[in-house]
Coordinates of C-alpha atoms and ligand atoms in Angstrom, one line a residue:
X9 CA 70.5 46.0 -38.0
X10 CA 71.9 49.1 -36.4
X11 CA 69.8 51.4 -38.6
X12 CA 66.5 49.6 -38.1
X13 CA 63.7 51.9 -36.8
X14 CA 61.8 50.2 -34.0
X15 CA 59.6 50.7 -30.9
X16 CA 59.8 48.6 -27.8
X17 CA 56.5 47.2 -26.4
X18 CA 56.4 46.0 -22.8
X19 CA 53.6 44.7 -20.6
X20 CA 54.3 43.6 -17.0
X21 CA 52.9 41.0 -14.7
X22 CA 53.7 41.5 -11.0
X23 CA 53.2 39.2 -8.1
X24 CA 53.2 40.8 -4.6
X25 CA 53.1 38.9 -1.3
X26 CA 50.5 40.4 1.0
X27 CA 51.6 41.0 4.6
X28 CA 48.9 39.1 6.5
X29 CA 49.5 37.1 9.7
X30 CA 48.3 33.9 8.2
X31 CA 48.1 32.2 4.7
X32 CA 45.4 32.8 2.1
X33 CA 43.2 29.8 2.8
X34 CA 44.4 28.3 6.1
X35 CA 45.5 29.4 9.5
X36 CA 49.3 28.7 9.1
X37 CA 51.5 31.5 10.3
X38 CA 53.2 33.5 7.5
X39 CA 56.9 33.8 8.4
X40 CA 60.1 33.8 6.5
X41 CA 63.4 32.0 7.2
X42 CA 61.9 29.4 9.4
X43 CA 62.7 25.7 9.5
X44 CA 61.5 24.1 6.2
X45 CA 58.0 22.7 6.3
X46 CA 57.4 23.9 9.9
X47 CA 54.4 26.1 8.9
X48 CA 52.1 23.7 7.1
X49 CA 48.7 22.0 7.7
X50 CA 46.4 19.7 5.8
X51 CA 45.0 22.6 3.8
X52 CA 48.2 24.0 2.4
X53 CA 49.6 20.4 2.1
X54 CA 46.6 19.6 -0.1
X55 CA 45.6 16.5 2.0
X56 CA 42.3 14.8 1.0
X57 CA 39.2 16.3 2.6
X58 CA 40.9 19.5 3.8
X59 CA 38.7 22.6 3.3
X60 CA 40.1 26.0 2.5
X61 CA 38.7 29.2 4.2
X62 CA 39.4 32.6 2.7
X63 CA 41.6 35.1 4.6
X64 CA 39.3 38.1 4.9
X65 CA 42.2 40.5 5.6
X66 CA 44.1 39.4 2.4
X67 CA 40.9 40.1 0.4
X68 CA 40.6 43.6 1.9
X69 CA 44.3 44.3 1.2
X70 CA 43.8 43.3 -2.4
X71 CA 40.7 45.5 -2.8
X72 CA 42.6 48.4 -1.3
X73 CA 45.4 47.8 -3.8
X74 CA 42.7 47.6 -6.6
X75 CA 41.4 51.0 -5.5
X76 CA 44.8 52.6 -5.4
X77 CA 45.4 51.2 -8.9
X78 CA 42.2 53.0 -10.0
X79 CA 40.5 49.7 -10.9
X80 CA 36.8 49.0 -11.1
X81 CA 36.1 46.7 -8.1
X82 CA 33.8 43.8 -8.7
X83 CA 31.3 43.2 -6.0
X84 CA 31.1 39.5 -6.9
X85 CA 34.2 37.4 -7.4
X86 CA 34.9 33.7 -7.4
X87 CA 37.8 31.3 -7.1
X88 CA 39.2 28.9 -9.7
X89 CA 41.6 26.1 -9.9
X90 CA 44.5 26.4 -12.2
X91 CA 45.9 22.9 -12.7
X92 CA 49.5 22.1 -13.2
X93 CA 51.9 19.5 -11.7
X94 CA 55.0 20.6 -9.9
X95 CA 56.7 19.4 -6.7
X96 CA 56.2 22.7 -4.9
X97 CA 52.4 22.6 -5.5
X98 CA 51.1 19.7 -3.4
X99 CA 47.4 20.1 -4.5
X100 CA 48.4 19.9 -8.1
X101 CA 46.4 23.1 -8.7
X102 CA 46.7 26.7 -7.6
X103 CA 43.6 28.6 -6.3
X104 CA 43.4 31.8 -8.3
X105 CA 40.8 34.0 -10.1
X106 CA 40.3 33.3 -13.7
X107 CA 37.3 34.9 -15.4
X108 CA 36.0 37.0 -12.5
X109 CA 39.0 38.8 -10.9
X110 CA 38.1 41.2 -8.1
X111 CA 39.4 44.2 -10.1
X112 CA 39.9 45.4 -13.7
X113 CA 40.5 48.4 -15.9
X114 CA 42.7 50.6 -13.8
X115 CA 45.8 52.6 -14.3
X116 CA 49.0 53.7 -12.4
X117 CA 50.7 57.0 -12.9
X118 CA 54.5 56.9 -13.1
X119 CA 56.9 59.8 -13.3
X120 CA 58.7 60.5 -16.6
X121 CA 62.1 62.1 -17.2
X122 CA 60.6 65.5 -18.2
X123 CA 58.8 65.9 -14.9
X124 CA 55.4 64.8 -16.3
X125 CA 53.4 61.7 -15.5
X126 CA 52.5 58.8 -17.8
X127 CA 49.5 56.5 -17.3
X128 CA 50.2 52.7 -17.4
X129 CA 46.9 50.9 -17.8
X130 CA 46.1 48.0 -15.5
X131 CA 44.3 45.1 -17.2
X132 CA 43.4 43.3 -14.0
X133 CA 44.4 42.5 -10.5
X134 CA 43.5 39.2 -8.8
X135 CA 44.2 37.2 -5.8
X136 CA 45.8 33.8 -5.6
X137 CA 48.1 31.6 -3.5
X138 CA 51.8 31.2 -3.9
X139 CA 53.5 27.8 -4.3
X140 CA 56.2 26.4 -2.1
X141 CA 59.9 26.6 -2.9
X142 CA 62.1 24.1 -4.6
X143 CA 65.8 24.4 -3.8
X144 CA 68.2 22.8 -6.2
X145 CA 71.5 22.1 -4.4
X146 CA 74.2 19.6 -5.1
X147 CA 73.3 16.0 -5.6
X148 CA 70.7 14.5 -7.8
X149 CA 67.7 15.6 -5.7
X150 CA 65.9 18.9 -4.8
X151 CA 64.5 20.1 -1.6
X152 CA 60.9 21.2 -1.3
X153 CA 59.9 23.7 1.4
X154 CA 56.1 24.3 1.7
X155 CA 56.2 27.2 4.3
X156 CA 55.5 29.6 1.4
X157 CA 52.8 27.5 -0.1
X158 CA 49.5 29.3 0.3
X159 CA 50.9 32.8 0.9
X160 CA 48.4 35.4 -0.3
X161 CA 49.6 36.7 -3.6
X162 CA 48.3 39.7 -5.5
X163 CA 48.8 39.4 -9.2
X164 CA 48.8 42.7 -11.2
X165 CA 48.7 42.6 -15.0
X166 CA 49.4 45.8 -17.1
X167 CA 48.6 46.6 -20.6
X168 CA 51.7 46.8 -22.9
X169 CA 52.1 50.5 -22.2
X170 CA 55.8 50.7 -21.4
X171 CA 58.5 51.4 -24.0
X172 CA 61.9 50.9 -22.4
X173 CA 63.7 49.0 -19.7
X174 CA 64.1 52.0 -17.6
X175 CA 60.3 52.8 -17.8
X176 CA 59.5 49.2 -16.6
X177 CA 61.8 49.8 -13.7
X178 CA 60.1 53.1 -12.8
X179 CA 56.8 51.3 -12.9
X180 CA 58.0 48.5 -10.7
X181 CA 59.5 51.0 -8.2
X182 CA 56.2 52.9 -8.2
X183 CA 54.2 49.8 -7.4
X184 CA 56.6 49.0 -4.6
X185 CA 56.0 52.5 -3.1
X186 CA 52.3 52.1 -3.5
X187 CA 51.9 48.7 -1.7
X188 CA 54.2 49.9 1.0
X189 CA 52.1 53.1 1.5
X190 CA 49.0 51.1 1.7
X191 CA 50.7 48.9 4.4
X192 CA 49.7 45.7 2.5
X193 CA 53.1 44.4 1.8
X194 CA 56.7 44.9 2.9
X195 CA 57.6 44.5 -0.7
X196 CA 61.1 43.4 0.3
X197 CA 62.8 42.2 -2.9
X198 CA 65.4 40.3 -1.0
X199 CA 62.7 38.2 0.6
X200 CA 61.0 37.6 -2.7
X201 CA 57.9 39.7 -1.8
X202 CA 57.8 41.0 -5.3
X203 CA 58.4 39.2 -8.5
X204 CA 58.2 40.6 -12.1
X205 CA 57.5 39.0 -15.4
X206 CA 57.8 41.4 -18.4
X207 CA 56.4 40.6 -21.8
X208 CA 58.6 42.1 -24.4
X209 CA 58.5 42.5 -28.1
X210 CA 59.3 45.1 -30.8
X211 CA 57.6 46.8 -33.6
X212 CA 60.2 47.1 -36.4
X213 CA 59.7 49.4 -39.3
X214 CA 61.4 48.3 -42.4
X215 CA 60.9 49.5 -46.0
X216 CA 57.8 51.3 -44.8
X217 CA 56.2 48.2 -43.3
X218 CA 55.7 47.3 -39.6
X219 CA 56.8 43.9 -38.3
X220 CA 56.2 42.6 -34.8
X221 CA 58.7 40.3 -33.2
X222 CA 57.5 37.3 -31.3
X223 CA 56.6 38.1 -27.6
X224 CA 59.0 36.9 -25.0
X225 CA 58.0 36.6 -21.4
X226 CA 60.9 36.8 -18.9
X227 CA 60.0 34.8 -15.8
X228 CA 60.5 35.4 -12.1
X229 CA 62.7 38.4 -11.9
X230 CA 63.2 39.5 -8.3
X231 CA 65.2 42.7 -8.5
X232 CA 64.7 46.1 -10.3
X233 CA 68.1 45.7 -11.8
X234 CA 67.4 42.3 -13.3
X235 CA 64.1 43.6 -14.6
X236 CA 65.7 46.6 -16.4
X237 CA 68.7 44.7 -17.7
X238 CA 66.8 41.6 -18.9
X239 CA 64.4 43.9 -20.9
X240 CA 67.3 45.8 -22.4
X241 CA 69.0 42.5 -23.3
X242 CA 65.8 41.2 -24.9
X243 CA 65.5 44.4 -27.1
X244 CA 69.0 43.8 -28.6
X245 CA 68.5 40.1 -28.9
X246 CA 65.1 40.4 -30.7
X247 CA 66.6 43.0 -33.1
X248 CA 69.4 40.7 -33.9
X249 CA 67.1 37.7 -34.3
X250 CA 64.8 39.6 -36.6
X251 CA 67.7 40.7 -38.7
X252 CA 68.9 37.1 -39.0
X253 CA 65.6 35.2 -39.3
X254 CA 62.9 37.8 -40.2
X255 CA 60.8 35.8 -37.7
X256 CA 57.6 37.7 -36.7
X257 CA 54.8 37.2 -34.2
X258 CA 52.2 34.6 -35.0
X259 CA 49.7 32.9 -32.8
X260 CA 51.4 30.4 -30.6
X261 CA 55.0 31.5 -31.0
X262 CA 55.3 33.3 -27.7
X263 CA 58.2 31.9 -25.7
X264 CA 59.4 32.0 -22.1
X265 CA 62.9 32.9 -21.1
X266 CA 64.8 33.1 -17.8
X267 CA 67.3 35.7 -16.7
X268 CA 70.8 34.3 -16.2
X269 CA 72.3 36.9 -13.8
X270 CA 75.9 35.5 -14.0
X271 CA 75.9 35.6 -17.8
X272 CA 73.7 38.8 -18.0
X273 CA 71.5 37.2 -20.7
X274 CA 68.1 35.7 -21.1
X275 CA 67.9 32.0 -21.7
X276 CA 65.1 30.1 -23.6
X277 CA 63.0 28.0 -21.2
X278 CA 59.9 26.8 -23.0
X279 CA 57.0 27.5 -25.3
X280 CA 54.2 29.3 -23.5
X281 CA 51.2 27.3 -22.3
X282 CA 47.8 28.4 -23.5
X283 CA 45.1 29.0 -20.8
X284 CA 43.5 25.8 -21.9
X285 CA 46.5 23.8 -20.8
X286 CA 45.8 24.8 -17.2
X287 CA 42.2 23.3 -17.2
X288 CA 40.8 26.2 -15.2
X289 CA 37.5 25.5 -13.5
X290 CA 35.6 27.0 -10.5
X291 CA 36.8 25.8 -7.1
X292 CA 33.9 23.9 -5.6
X293 CA 35.3 24.2 -2.1
X294 CA 35.3 28.0 -1.7
X295 CA 32.3 30.3 -1.7
X296 CA 32.4 33.3 -4.0
X297 CA 32.9 36.7 -2.3
X298 CA 30.2 39.3 -2.3
X299 CA 31.4 42.8 -1.3
X300 CA 28.6 44.8 0.3
X301 CA 28.4 48.6 0.1
X302 CA 29.2 48.9 3.7
X303 CA 32.3 46.7 3.5
X304 CA 33.4 48.4 0.3
X305 CA 33.2 51.9 1.9
X306 CA 35.0 50.6 5.0
X307 CA 37.9 49.5 2.8
X308 CA 37.9 52.6 0.7
X309 CA 38.2 54.7 3.9
X310 CA 41.7 53.2 4.4
X311 CA 43.1 54.8 1.1
X312 CA 45.7 57.4 1.6
X313 CA 47.5 60.0 -0.6
X314 CA 49.7 58.0 -2.9
X315 CA 53.4 58.5 -3.1
X316 CA 53.7 60.1 -6.5
X317 CA 50.8 62.6 -5.7
X318 CA 52.5 63.4 -2.5
X319 CA 55.9 63.9 -4.1
X320 CA 54.4 66.3 -6.7
X321 CA 52.5 68.1 -4.0
X322 CA 55.7 68.6 -2.0
X323 CA 57.4 70.1 -5.1
X324 CA 54.5 72.5 -5.8
X325 CA 53.5 73.4 -2.3
X326 CA 56.9 73.4 -0.6
X327 CA 59.1 74.2 -3.5
X328 CA 61.3 71.1 -3.0
X329 CA 63.4 69.5 -5.7
X330 CA 62.2 66.3 -7.3
X331 CA 65.0 64.5 -5.5
X332 CA 64.2 65.9 -2.0
X333 CA 60.5 65.3 -2.4
X334 CA 61.3 61.7 -3.6
X335 CA 63.4 61.0 -0.6
X336 CA 60.8 62.4 1.8
X337 CA 58.0 60.4 0.3
X338 CA 59.8 57.2 -0.2
X339 CA 58.2 55.9 3.0
X340 CA 54.9 56.9 4.3
X341 CA 55.8 57.3 8.0
X342 CA 58.7 59.5 7.1
X343 CA 56.5 61.7 4.9
X344 CA 54.0 62.0 7.7
X345 CA 56.7 63.0 10.2
X346 CA 58.0 65.7 7.8
X347 CA 54.4 67.0 7.4
X348 CA 53.9 67.2 11.2
X349 CA 57.1 69.3 11.5
X350 CA 56.0 71.6 8.7
X351 CA 52.6 71.9 10.3
X352 CA 54.2 72.8 13.6
X353 CA 55.8 75.8 11.7
X354 CA 59.1 74.4 10.3
X355 CA 60.3 76.0 7.1
X356 CA 60.0 73.1 4.6
X357 CA 63.3 73.3 2.8
X358 CA 65.3 73.6 6.0
X359 CA 63.3 70.9 7.7
X360 CA 63.9 68.7 4.7
X361 CA 67.6 69.2 4.8
X362 CA 67.8 68.5 8.5
X363 CA 65.9 65.3 8.4
X364 CA 67.1 63.9 5.1
X365 CA 70.8 64.6 5.6
X366 CA 71.1 63.5 9.2
X367 CA 67.9 62.0 10.5
X368 CA 67.3 59.5 7.7
X369 CA 70.9 58.5 7.7
X370 CA 70.7 57.5 11.4
X371 CA 67.3 56.0 10.9
X372 CA 68.7 53.8 8.2
X373 CA 71.6 52.7 10.3
X374 CA 69.3 51.9 13.2
X375 CA 66.7 50.2 10.9
X376 CA 63.9 52.4 12.1
X377 CA 61.7 55.3 10.8
X378 CA 62.3 59.0 11.4
X379 CA 59.4 59.1 13.8
X380 CA 61.1 56.5 16.0
X381 CA 64.3 58.5 16.5
X382 CA 62.7 60.4 19.4
X383 CA 62.9 63.8 17.8
X384 CA 60.3 66.3 18.8
X385 CA 58.6 68.2 16.1
X386 CA 58.9 71.6 17.9
X387 CA 62.7 71.1 18.5
X388 CA 63.2 70.7 14.7
X389 CA 61.1 73.8 14.1
X390 CA 63.3 75.7 16.6
X391 CA 66.5 74.5 15.0
X392 CA 65.3 75.3 11.5
X393 CA 64.4 78.8 12.7
X394 CA 67.8 79.4 14.2
X395 CA 69.5 78.4 10.9
X396 CA 67.1 80.6 9.0
X397 CA 67.9 83.6 11.3
X398 CA 71.6 83.0 10.8
X399 CA 72.1 82.2 14.5
X400 CA 73.9 79.0 13.5
X401 CA 75.3 77.8 10.2
X402 CA 73.6 75.0 8.4
X403 CA 76.5 72.7 8.9
X404 CA 76.3 73.4 12.7
X405 CA 72.6 72.6 12.3
X406 CA 73.5 69.1 11.1
X407 CA 75.7 68.7 14.2
X408 CA 72.8 69.8 16.5
X409 CA 70.2 67.5 15.1
X410 CA 72.7 64.6 15.3
X411 CA 73.2 65.5 18.9
X412 CA 69.5 65.8 19.5
X413 CA 69.0 62.2 18.3
X414 CA 71.9 60.9 20.3
X415 CA 71.6 62.8 23.6
X416 CA 67.9 63.7 23.4
X417 CA 68.8 67.2 24.6
X418 CA 67.0 70.3 23.3
X419 CA 68.6 72.3 20.5
X420 CA 69.2 75.5 22.5
X421 CA 71.1 73.5 25.1
X422 CA 73.3 71.7 22.5
X423 CA 74.1 75.0 20.8
X424 CA 75.2 76.5 24.0
X425 CA 77.3 73.5 25.1
X426 CA 79.0 73.2 21.7
X427 CA 79.4 76.9 21.4
X428 CA 77.8 77.0 17.9
X429 CA 76.3 80.4 17.8
X430 CA 77.5 82.0 14.6
X431 CA 79.5 85.3 14.8
X432 CA 77.3 87.6 12.7
X433 CA 78.5 90.8 14.3
X434 CA 80.2 92.6 11.5
X435 CA 82.3 94.8 13.8
X436 CA 83.8 91.7 15.5
X437 CA 84.3 89.9 12.2
X438 CA 86.3 92.8 10.6
X439 CA 89.1 92.2 13.1
X440 CA 89.4 88.6 11.9
X441 CA 89.2 89.7 8.2
X442 CA 92.0 92.3 8.7
X443 CA 94.3 89.8 10.3
X444 CA 93.8 87.3 7.5
X445 CA 94.3 89.9 4.8
X446 CA 97.6 91.0 6.5
X447 CA 98.9 87.5 6.5
X448 CA 98.0 86.5 3.0
X449 CA 99.4 89.2 0.7
X450 CA 99.7 86.8 -2.2
X451 CA 96.0 85.8 -2.2
X452 CA 95.0 89.5 -1.8
X453 CA 97.1 90.4 -4.8
X454 CA 95.4 87.5 -6.8
X455 CA 92.0 88.8 -6.0
X456 CA 92.9 92.4 -6.9
X457 CA 94.4 91.3 -10.2
X458 CA 90.9 90.2 -11.2
X459 CA 92.4 87.4 -13.2
X460 CA 91.6 83.7 -13.3
X461 CA 92.9 83.1 -9.9
X462 CA 90.7 85.7 -8.3
X463 CA 87.8 83.5 -7.5
X464 CA 89.8 80.7 -5.9
X465 CA 91.8 83.3 -3.9
X466 CA 88.7 84.9 -2.4
X467 CA 87.4 81.4 -1.5
X468 CA 90.7 80.7 0.2
X469 CA 90.5 84.0 2.2
X470 CA 86.9 83.2 3.3
X471 CA 88.0 79.8 4.4
X472 CA 90.9 81.3 6.4
X473 CA 88.6 83.7 8.3
X474 CA 86.1 81.0 9.1
X475 CA 88.9 78.8 10.3
X476 CA 90.2 81.6 12.5
X477 CA 86.8 81.9 14.2
X478 CA 86.7 78.1 14.7
X479 CA 83.9 77.8 12.2
X480 CA 81.6 80.2 13.9
X481 CA 81.7 83.1 11.5
X482 CA 78.7 83.6 9.4
X483 CA 80.0 83.0 5.9
X484 CA 77.7 85.5 4.2
X485 CA 78.7 88.4 6.4
X486 CA 82.4 87.5 6.0
X487 CA 81.9 87.5 2.3
X488 CA 80.4 90.9 2.3
X489 CA 83.3 92.3 4.4
X490 CA 85.9 90.7 2.1
X491 CA 84.2 92.1 -1.0
X492 CA 84.1 95.6 0.4
X493 CA 87.7 95.5 1.5
X494 CA 89.1 94.1 -1.7
X495 CA 87.1 96.0 -4.3
Ligands
LIG20 ZN1 48.3 25.6 6.2
LIG21 MN1 50.0 34.4 -10.9

């Protein structure tokens, strides 16, 4: 088994809750963590005679997502009923889009390990409504909460273009960034705003022949970690199963498995239904949607630069590392704040350090965005310039921006009050250096010996000088003086 040559093939189905004020086909408020069954009405309860009405905003959000996923947007789309019986589905059918989804044939670009991008093709994206929620507690009964029933749900289906658990994870993270950038979903995993269902199988090469293992769909994963781990688990399980049974993919042997987080394994659930089992048919209660040119252009006008493009632009234009650019672009408002500071004249790398190392940390603690910290763009520009000029050290810069957020004072005032101006005057610093050299004959000897200890010793002496100046000495200048004196 260990020496089998194989390739992993993964397609992904993603469900995303759209952030609208009300549900997909009724006026019930969309809220989380409210009393069970407090946000329901005849429509989402499926009472006889109730008529659904499409949420226009949800449709616009979905089209915006379709555009961001580079899909062809259909100008005519209709609604279908997908029939199945389950306690959390009071109508006994789900309103969805079967043969005429609003968008098809797109792609998403994801970053690869070697700094390139890979295209993952999107088969289709359609709109539907979510079901309610069953809670299985103790006792021989379950609770049903229908507050979630009717939540607008964007379903995205990819082609089987991913080849590892980590790649699926990257794709999922990228989709999360995209829907957040578009402002169409909070995509909060904890609240179940995003759920993943990977389809996994392997192509195994044995004795020059290719074998495909049966496809397994892993249901309802609600964290990136579970997504990656369940796929990795499936790869090993399928290899082992092939080795044992030589079972290969044939029509109808696709199965569904769940992820057991405690046991860190996938567990067989059932054979997969065919589309015919769902008895799809057009919903006679809802009109098809026709997207006019005018409406289409209006929605397209809301597109923005997408996160990966932005991240790569930051790397090219501002010479930032992939990591820094990733942190800055992880949220759109933060990226926009950064861009405003740079536009106001801030040196990008220094601005990045200031706002990611201190600003973002405080913003996270306060649960707000960078822009909401009350920082003025020009103040950050000033601070970055003072660090660049060597007026203050970069560690002092961190102190200053922290203080700017807490006290809302201007940087010059804080620097004065905290006495942070760096001593860069060589004449003044020589006195400190001489004193330190006189007191540390051993370290001086170590440096002059040029041996292994020399590097550590010079670091030690530098530290001593900076300490003597209460952290105000400019380390570069002290370094120069030390080198001159000791060589
Ligand atoms: Zn309702
Ligand atoms: Mn679905």
